[in-house]
PDB file of C-alpha atoms in Angstrom:
ATOM      1  CA  PRO A  78      -4.671 -28.220  40.090  1.00 60.00           C
ATOM      2  CA  PRO A  79      -6.872 -31.057  38.804  1.00 66.00           C
ATOM      3  CA  GLN A  80      -6.430 -34.578  40.175  1.00 75.00           C
ATOM      4  CA  ALA A  81      -6.822 -37.984  38.506  1.00 77.00           C
ATOM      5  CA  SER A  82      -9.816 -40.208  39.258  1.00 76.00           C
ATOM      6  CA  LYS A  83      -9.670 -43.989  39.784  1.00 71.00           C
ATOM      7  CA  ASP A  84     -10.312 -44.566  36.094  1.00 80.00           C
ATOM      8  CA  SER A  85      -7.444 -42.170  35.199  1.00 81.00           C
ATOM      9  CA  LYS A  86      -9.725 -39.349  34.119  1.00 90.00           C
ATOM     10  CA  ILE A  87      -8.798 -35.770  34.966  1.00 90.00           C
ATOM     11  CA  ILE A  88     -10.959 -34.257  37.687  1.00 91.00           C
ATOM     12  CA  PRO A  89     -11.479 -30.565  36.936  1.00 92.00           C
ATOM     13  CA  ALA A  90     -10.672 -27.859  39.437  1.00 91.00           C
ATOM     14  CA  ILE A  91     -13.744 -26.181  40.924  1.00 91.00           C
ATOM     15  CA  MET A  92     -13.777 -22.379  40.865  1.00 91.00           C
ATOM     16  CA  HIS A  93     -16.863 -20.568  42.145  1.00 93.00           C
ATOM     17  CA  GLY A  94     -19.012 -23.586  41.312  1.00 91.00           C
ATOM     18  CA  LEU A  95     -17.619 -24.002  37.805  1.00 93.00           C
ATOM     19  CA  ARG A  96     -15.541 -26.951  36.604  1.00 94.00           C
ATOM     20  CA  VAL A  97     -12.341 -25.664  35.031  1.00 93.00           C
ATOM     21  CA  VAL A  98      -9.463 -27.219  33.082  1.00 92.00           C
ATOM     22  CA  SER A  99      -6.683 -25.147  31.546  1.00 88.00           C
ATOM     23  CA  VAL A 100      -3.430 -25.687  29.716  1.00 82.00           C
ATOM     24  CA  GLY A 101      -1.936 -23.512  32.423  1.00 81.00           C
ATOM     25  CA  PHE A 102      -2.587 -26.272  34.971  1.00 82.00           C
ATOM     26  CA  PHE A 103      -0.138 -28.572  33.195  1.00 76.00           C
ATOM     27  CA  VAL A 104       2.801 -26.333  32.283  1.00 76.00           C
ATOM     28  CA  ASP A 105       5.226 -24.329  34.386  1.00 75.00           C
ATOM     29  CA  LYS A 106       4.103 -20.713  34.714  1.00 75.00           C
ATOM     30  CA  ASP A 107       7.355 -19.515  33.140  1.00 74.00           C
ATOM     31  CA  GLU A 108       7.232 -22.005  30.268  1.00 72.00           C
ATOM     32  CA  ALA A 109       6.074 -20.973  26.808  1.00 69.00           C
ATOM     33  CA  VAL A 110       3.429 -23.208  25.249  1.00 69.00           C
ATOM     34  CA  VAL A 111       4.782 -23.744  21.736  1.00 68.00           C
ATOM     35  CA  TRP A 112       2.820 -26.621  20.223  1.00 67.00           C
ATOM     36  CA  ARG A 113       2.236 -27.592  16.631  1.00 71.00           C
ATOM     37  CA  GLY A 114      -1.102 -28.638  15.149  1.00 72.00           C
ATOM     38  CA  PRO A 115      -1.057 -32.366  16.012  1.00 79.00           C
ATOM     39  CA  MET A 116      -0.134 -31.645  19.639  1.00 82.00           C
ATOM     40  CA  VAL A 117      -2.909 -29.075  19.940  1.00 82.00           C
ATOM     41  CA  HIS A 118      -5.384 -31.538  18.423  1.00 85.00           C
ATOM     42  CA  ARG A 119      -4.380 -34.257  20.903  1.00 88.00           C
ATOM     43  CA  LEU A 120      -4.644 -31.866  23.838  1.00 86.00           C
ATOM     44  CA  LEU A 121      -8.165 -30.886  22.837  1.00 89.00           C
ATOM     45  CA  GLN A 122      -9.084 -34.559  22.498  1.00 92.00           C
ATOM     46  CA  GLN A 123      -7.845 -35.126  26.043  1.00 90.00           C
ATOM     47  CA  PHE A 124      -9.741 -32.136  27.396  1.00 90.00           C
ATOM     48  CA  LEU A 125     -12.932 -33.440  25.808  1.00 92.00           C
ATOM     49  CA  ALA A 126     -12.623 -37.199  26.355  1.00 91.00           C
ATOM     50  CA  ASP A 127     -10.265 -37.630  29.316  1.00 92.00           C
ATOM     51  CA  VAL A 128     -11.791 -35.098  31.708  1.00 93.00           C
ATOM     52  CA  ASP A 129     -14.555 -36.167  34.082  1.00 93.00           C
ATOM     53  CA  TRP A 130     -16.829 -33.227  33.312  1.00 93.00           C
ATOM     54  CA  GLY A 131     -19.931 -34.780  34.845  1.00 92.00           C
ATOM     55  CA  ASP A 132     -23.304 -33.336  33.831  1.00 93.00           C
ATOM     56  CA  LEU A 133     -22.856 -29.912  32.247  1.00 93.00           C
ATOM     57  CA  ASP A 134     -25.325 -27.285  31.138  1.00 93.00           C
ATOM     58  CA  TYR A 135     -22.657 -25.683  28.949  1.00 94.00           C
ATOM     59  CA  LEU A 136     -19.072 -26.447  27.970  1.00 95.00           C
ATOM     60  CA  ILE A 137     -17.285 -23.180  27.232  1.00 95.00           C
ATOM     61  CA  ALA A 138     -13.922 -23.106  25.477  1.00 93.00           C
ATOM     62  CA  ASP A 139     -11.960 -19.867  25.844  1.00 91.00           C
ATOM     63  CA  LEU A 140      -9.951 -19.812  22.618  1.00 86.00           C
ATOM     64  CA  PRO A 141      -6.919 -17.723  21.687  1.00 81.00           C
ATOM     65  CA  PRO A 142      -7.471 -15.022  19.065  1.00 80.00           C
ATOM     66  CA  GLY A 143      -7.010 -15.824  15.414  1.00 76.00           C
ATOM     67  CA  THR A 144      -7.843 -18.626  13.027  1.00 73.00           C
ATOM     68  CA  GLY A 145      -5.304 -21.246  14.035  1.00 76.00           C
ATOM     69  CA  ASP A 146      -5.081 -24.908  14.910  1.00 80.00           C
ATOM     70  CA  VAL A 147      -7.113 -24.628  18.116  1.00 85.00           C
ATOM     71  CA  GLN A 148     -10.205 -23.289  16.385  1.00 87.00           C
ATOM     72  CA  LEU A 149      -9.993 -25.734  13.483  1.00 86.00           C
ATOM     73  CA  SER A 150      -9.337 -28.762  15.680  1.00 88.00           C
ATOM     74  CA  LEU A 151     -12.195 -27.945  18.027  1.00 89.00           C
ATOM     75  CA  SER A 152     -14.605 -27.556  15.120  1.00 89.00           C
ATOM     76  CA  GLN A 153     -13.601 -31.048  13.907  1.00 89.00           C
ATOM     77  CA  LEU A 154     -13.865 -32.777  17.288  1.00 91.00           C
ATOM     78  CA  ILE A 155     -17.317 -31.818  18.574  1.00 91.00           C
ATOM     79  CA  PRO A 156     -20.516 -30.148  17.388  1.00 91.00           C
ATOM     80  CA  ILE A 157     -20.449 -26.537  18.572  1.00 93.00           C
ATOM     81  CA  ALA A 158     -23.625 -24.648  19.390  1.00 93.00           C
ATOM     82  CA  GLY A 159     -22.087 -21.274  18.635  1.00 94.00           C
ATOM     83  CA  SER A 160     -19.262 -18.826  19.035  1.00 95.00           C
ATOM     84  CA  VAL A 161     -19.114 -15.543  20.913  1.00 96.00           C
ATOM     85  CA  MET A 162     -16.660 -13.187  19.224  1.00 96.00           C
ATOM     86  CA  VAL A 163     -14.746 -10.689  21.355  1.00 96.00           C
ATOM     87  CA  THR A 164     -13.141  -7.585  19.874  1.00 95.00           C
ATOM     88  CA  THR A 165     -11.698  -4.327  21.066  1.00 94.00           C
ATOM     89  CA  PRO A 166     -12.947  -1.140  19.391  1.00 93.00           C
ATOM     90  CA  GLN A 167      -9.954  -0.391  17.166  1.00 91.00           C
ATOM     91  CA  GLU A 168      -9.781  -1.458  13.544  1.00 90.00           C
ATOM     92  CA  VAL A 169      -6.781  -3.794  13.907  1.00 91.00           C
ATOM     93  CA  SER A 170      -8.748  -5.976  16.321  1.00 92.00           C
ATOM     94  CA  ILE A 171     -11.903  -5.891  14.238  1.00 93.00           C
ATOM     95  CA  VAL A 172      -9.988  -7.084  11.151  1.00 93.00           C
ATOM     96  CA  ASP A 173      -8.815 -10.160  13.088  1.00 93.00           C
ATOM     97  CA  VAL A 174     -12.326 -10.877  14.358  1.00 94.00           C
ATOM     98  CA  VAL A 175     -13.736 -10.608  10.825  1.00 94.00           C
ATOM     99  CA  LYS A 176     -11.262 -13.325   9.763  1.00 93.00           C
ATOM    100  CA  GLY A 177     -12.352 -15.456  12.716  1.00 92.00           C
ATOM    101  CA  ILE A 178     -15.996 -15.024  11.774  1.00 94.00           C
ATOM    102  CA  ALA A 179     -15.254 -16.075   8.193  1.00 93.00           C
ATOM    103  CA  MET A 180     -13.464 -19.189   9.434  1.00 91.00           C
ATOM    104  CA  PHE A 181     -16.326 -20.177  11.744  1.00 92.00           C
ATOM    105  CA  GLU A 182     -18.807 -19.676   8.913  1.00 92.00           C
ATOM    106  CA  LYS A 183     -16.765 -22.040   6.710  1.00 91.00           C
ATOM    107  CA  VAL A 184     -16.948 -24.769   9.354  1.00 90.00           C
ATOM    108  CA  GLU A 185     -20.655 -24.000   9.955  1.00 91.00           C
ATOM    109  CA  ILE A 186     -20.346 -22.678  13.502  1.00 92.00           C
ATOM    110  CA  PRO A 187     -22.961 -19.968  14.090  1.00 94.00           C
ATOM    111  CA  ILE A 188     -21.958 -16.631  15.556  1.00 95.00           C
ATOM    112  CA  LEU A 189     -24.041 -16.109  18.692  1.00 96.00           C
ATOM    113  CA  GLY A 190     -22.998 -12.508  19.159  1.00 97.00           C
ATOM    114  CA  ILE A 191     -20.217  -9.954  19.483  1.00 97.00           C
ATOM    115  CA  ILE A 192     -18.742  -8.328  22.587  1.00 97.00           C
ATOM    116  CA  GLU A 193     -16.696  -5.149  22.609  1.00 96.00           C
ATOM    117  CA  ASN A 194     -14.038  -5.472  25.322  1.00 95.00           C
ATOM    118  CA  MET A 195     -11.976  -2.531  26.602  1.00 93.00           C
ATOM    119  CA  SER A 196     -14.717  -0.364  25.149  1.00 93.00           C
ATOM    120  CA  TYR A 197     -13.753   2.665  27.207  1.00 92.00           C
ATOM    121  CA  TYR A 198     -11.972   3.536  30.431  1.00 89.00           C
ATOM    122  CA  LYS A 199     -14.153   4.412  33.384  1.00 81.00           C
ATOM    123  CA  CYS A 200     -12.462   6.001  36.382  1.00 81.00           C
ATOM    124  CA  PRO A 201     -13.683   4.179  39.497  1.00 76.00           C
ATOM    125  CA  ALA A 202     -13.134   7.304  41.606  1.00 82.00           C
ATOM    126  CA  CYS A 203     -14.976   9.979  39.636  1.00 85.00           C
ATOM    127  CA  GLY A 204     -16.872   8.064  36.942  1.00 80.00           C
ATOM    128  CA  HIS A 205     -15.216   9.961  34.064  1.00 84.00           C
ATOM    129  CA  THR A 206     -15.002   7.940  30.839  1.00 87.00           C
ATOM    130  CA  ASP A 207     -12.343   8.059  28.116  1.00 90.00           C
ATOM    131  CA  GLU A 208     -12.508   6.198  24.804  1.00 90.00           C
ATOM    132  CA  ILE A 209      -8.856   5.107  24.757  1.00 88.00           C
ATOM    133  CA  PHE A 210      -9.148   2.633  21.877  1.00 84.00           C
ATOM    134  CA  SER A 211     -11.900   4.444  19.973  1.00 85.00           C
ATOM    135  CA  HIS A 212     -15.435   3.187  20.557  1.00 86.00           C
ATOM    136  CA  GLY A 213     -18.285   1.376  18.871  1.00 90.00           C
ATOM    137  CA  GLY A 214     -16.343  -0.886  16.507  1.00 92.00           C
ATOM    138  CA  GLY A 215     -17.894  -4.029  17.942  1.00 94.00           C
ATOM    139  CA  LYS A 216     -21.417  -2.724  17.517  1.00 95.00           C
ATOM    140  CA  ARG A 217     -20.724  -1.609  13.943  1.00 94.00           C
ATOM    141  CA  LEU A 218     -19.323  -5.043  13.132  1.00 95.00           C
ATOM    142  CA  ALA A 219     -22.388  -6.748  14.608  1.00 96.00           C
ATOM    143  CA  ILE A 220     -24.658  -4.609  12.433  1.00 96.00           C
ATOM    144  CA  GLU A 221     -22.545  -5.319   9.330  1.00 94.00           C
ATOM    145  CA  ILE A 222     -22.694  -9.105   9.709  1.00 94.00           C
ATOM    146  CA  GLY A 223     -26.229  -9.235  11.108  1.00 95.00           C
ATOM    147  CA  ALA A 224     -25.215 -10.681  14.487  1.00 95.00           C
ATOM    148  CA  PRO A 225     -26.509  -9.675  17.921  1.00 96.00           C
ATOM    149  CA  PHE A 226     -24.385  -7.166  19.808  1.00 97.00           C
ATOM    150  CA  PHE A 227     -24.013  -8.523  23.335  1.00 97.00           C
ATOM    151  CA  GLY A 228     -22.608  -5.373  24.912  1.00 95.00           C
ATOM    152  CA  GLU A 229     -19.584  -3.381  26.006  1.00 95.00           C
ATOM    153  CA  ILE A 230     -17.091  -4.176  28.753  1.00 95.00           C
ATOM    154  CA  PRO A 231     -15.136  -1.137  29.976  1.00 93.00           C
ATOM    155  CA  ILE A 232     -11.537  -0.982  31.096  1.00 91.00           C
ATOM    156  CA  ASP A 233     -11.997  -0.989  34.847  1.00 88.00           C
ATOM    157  CA  THR A 234      -9.355  -1.755  37.445  1.00 86.00           C
ATOM    158  CA  ARG A 235     -11.931  -3.669  39.491  1.00 87.00           C
ATOM    159  CA  ILE A 236     -12.445  -6.129  36.632  1.00 90.00           C
ATOM    160  CA  ARG A 237      -8.679  -6.510  36.177  1.00 89.00           C
ATOM    161  CA  PHE A 238      -8.095  -6.968  39.884  1.00 89.00           C
ATOM    162  CA  GLY A 239     -10.831  -9.583  40.100  1.00 91.00           C
ATOM    163  CA  GLY A 240      -9.291 -11.529  37.234  1.00 89.00           C
ATOM    164  CA  ASP A 241      -5.822 -11.424  38.785  1.00 90.00           C
ATOM    165  CA  ALA A 242      -7.115 -12.382  42.225  1.00 92.00           C
ATOM    166  CA  GLY A 243      -9.323 -15.193  40.939  1.00 90.00           C
ATOM    167  CA  VAL A 244     -12.471 -13.515  42.251  1.00 94.00           C
ATOM    168  CA  PRO A 245     -14.511 -12.288  39.277  1.00 94.00           C
ATOM    169  CA  VAL A 246     -16.510  -9.117  39.614  1.00 95.00           C
ATOM    170  CA  VAL A 247     -19.799 -11.053  39.510  1.00 95.00           C
ATOM    171  CA  VAL A 248     -18.679 -12.741  42.747  1.00 96.00           C
ATOM    172  CA  ALA A 249     -16.845  -9.837  44.383  1.00 94.00           C
ATOM    173  CA  SER A 250     -19.489  -7.197  43.570  1.00 94.00           C
ATOM    174  CA  PRO A 251     -22.627  -8.990  42.340  1.00 96.00           C
ATOM    175  CA  ASP A 252     -24.760  -5.832  42.509  1.00 96.00           C
ATOM    176  CA  SER A 253     -22.310  -3.655  40.573  1.00 93.00           C
ATOM    177  CA  GLU A 254     -22.797  -2.243  37.093  1.00 92.00           C
ATOM    178  CA  ASN A 255     -19.955  -4.374  35.743  1.00 93.00           C
ATOM    179  CA  ALA A 256     -21.426  -7.560  37.204  1.00 96.00           C
ATOM    180  CA  ALA A 257     -24.736  -6.707  35.551  1.00 97.00           C
ATOM    181  CA  ARG A 258     -22.934  -6.316  32.215  1.00 96.00           C
ATOM    182  CA  PHE A 259     -21.360  -9.772  32.464  1.00 97.00           C
ATOM    183  CA  MET A 260     -24.604 -11.378  33.580  1.00 97.00           C
ATOM    184  CA  ASP A 261     -26.484  -9.763  30.700  1.00 97.00           C
ATOM    185  CA  ILE A 262     -23.882 -11.052  28.213  1.00 97.00           C
ATOM    186  CA  ALA A 263     -24.103 -14.548  29.695  1.00 96.00           C
ATOM    187  CA  THR A 264     -27.902 -14.448  29.407  1.00 97.00           C
ATOM    188  CA  ARG A 265     -27.745 -13.340  25.777  1.00 96.00           C
ATOM    189  CA  ALA A 266     -25.253 -16.107  24.966  1.00 96.00           C
ATOM    190  CA  ALA A 267     -27.427 -18.737  26.676  1.00 96.00           C
ATOM    191  CA  MET A 268     -30.479 -17.539  24.750  1.00 95.00           C
ATOM    192  CA  GLY A 269     -28.499 -17.753  21.511  1.00 94.00           C
ATOM    193  CA  VAL A 270     -27.452 -21.331  22.286  1.00 94.00           C
ATOM    194  CA  ALA A 271     -31.031 -22.311  23.138  1.00 93.00           C
ATOM    195  CA  LYS A 272     -32.302 -20.783  19.898  1.00 89.00           C
ATOM    196  CA  ASN A 273     -29.712 -22.679  17.823  1.00 80.00           C
ATOM    197  CA  VAL A 274     -30.356 -25.980  19.584  1.00 76.00           C
ATOM    198  CA  LEU A 275     -34.122 -25.727  19.179  1.00 74.00           C
ATOM    199  CA  SER A 276     -34.062 -24.568  15.543  1.00 69.00           C
TER     200      SER A 276
END
């Protein structure tokens, strides 16, 4: 977990060369995080102002789904270069993402691109694919709103295992197809940020 510096700033944890701070570092793993708007706002202020981030190329906030207090508070606290929207292929997920896109547009946060997660299941043993949650909804949404489509992430036990073990697939298997997918998405997002900053 993060430590405190001499000037009482939070020192982020370092994971695979990345500085990381999470709500999960500060609550018991069995405790539900049930916070109202003002508490969420204050937490975000602390994460932005009271963490010794050092020199960063990017500050990435992994937000919960929806259009709640976290998204609104963050948009009020700092200028945001852009948002990457993540959906699953089925309609119920796409409807939620459409609402999120509308909210970000209202607060003038550009949409960098859309990712379709859990796009299909790929058997690691035989390579067979199965479109469990339908397929292509993320790409259709990107076309509808005129945003770049960053790509598809399949359901793959190796990705899940890497997340659970704290060793992402880009570290565990850097030459794999899945690692290439994540790296391509990261590149597209970085290019989108650069375009927005320069324009």
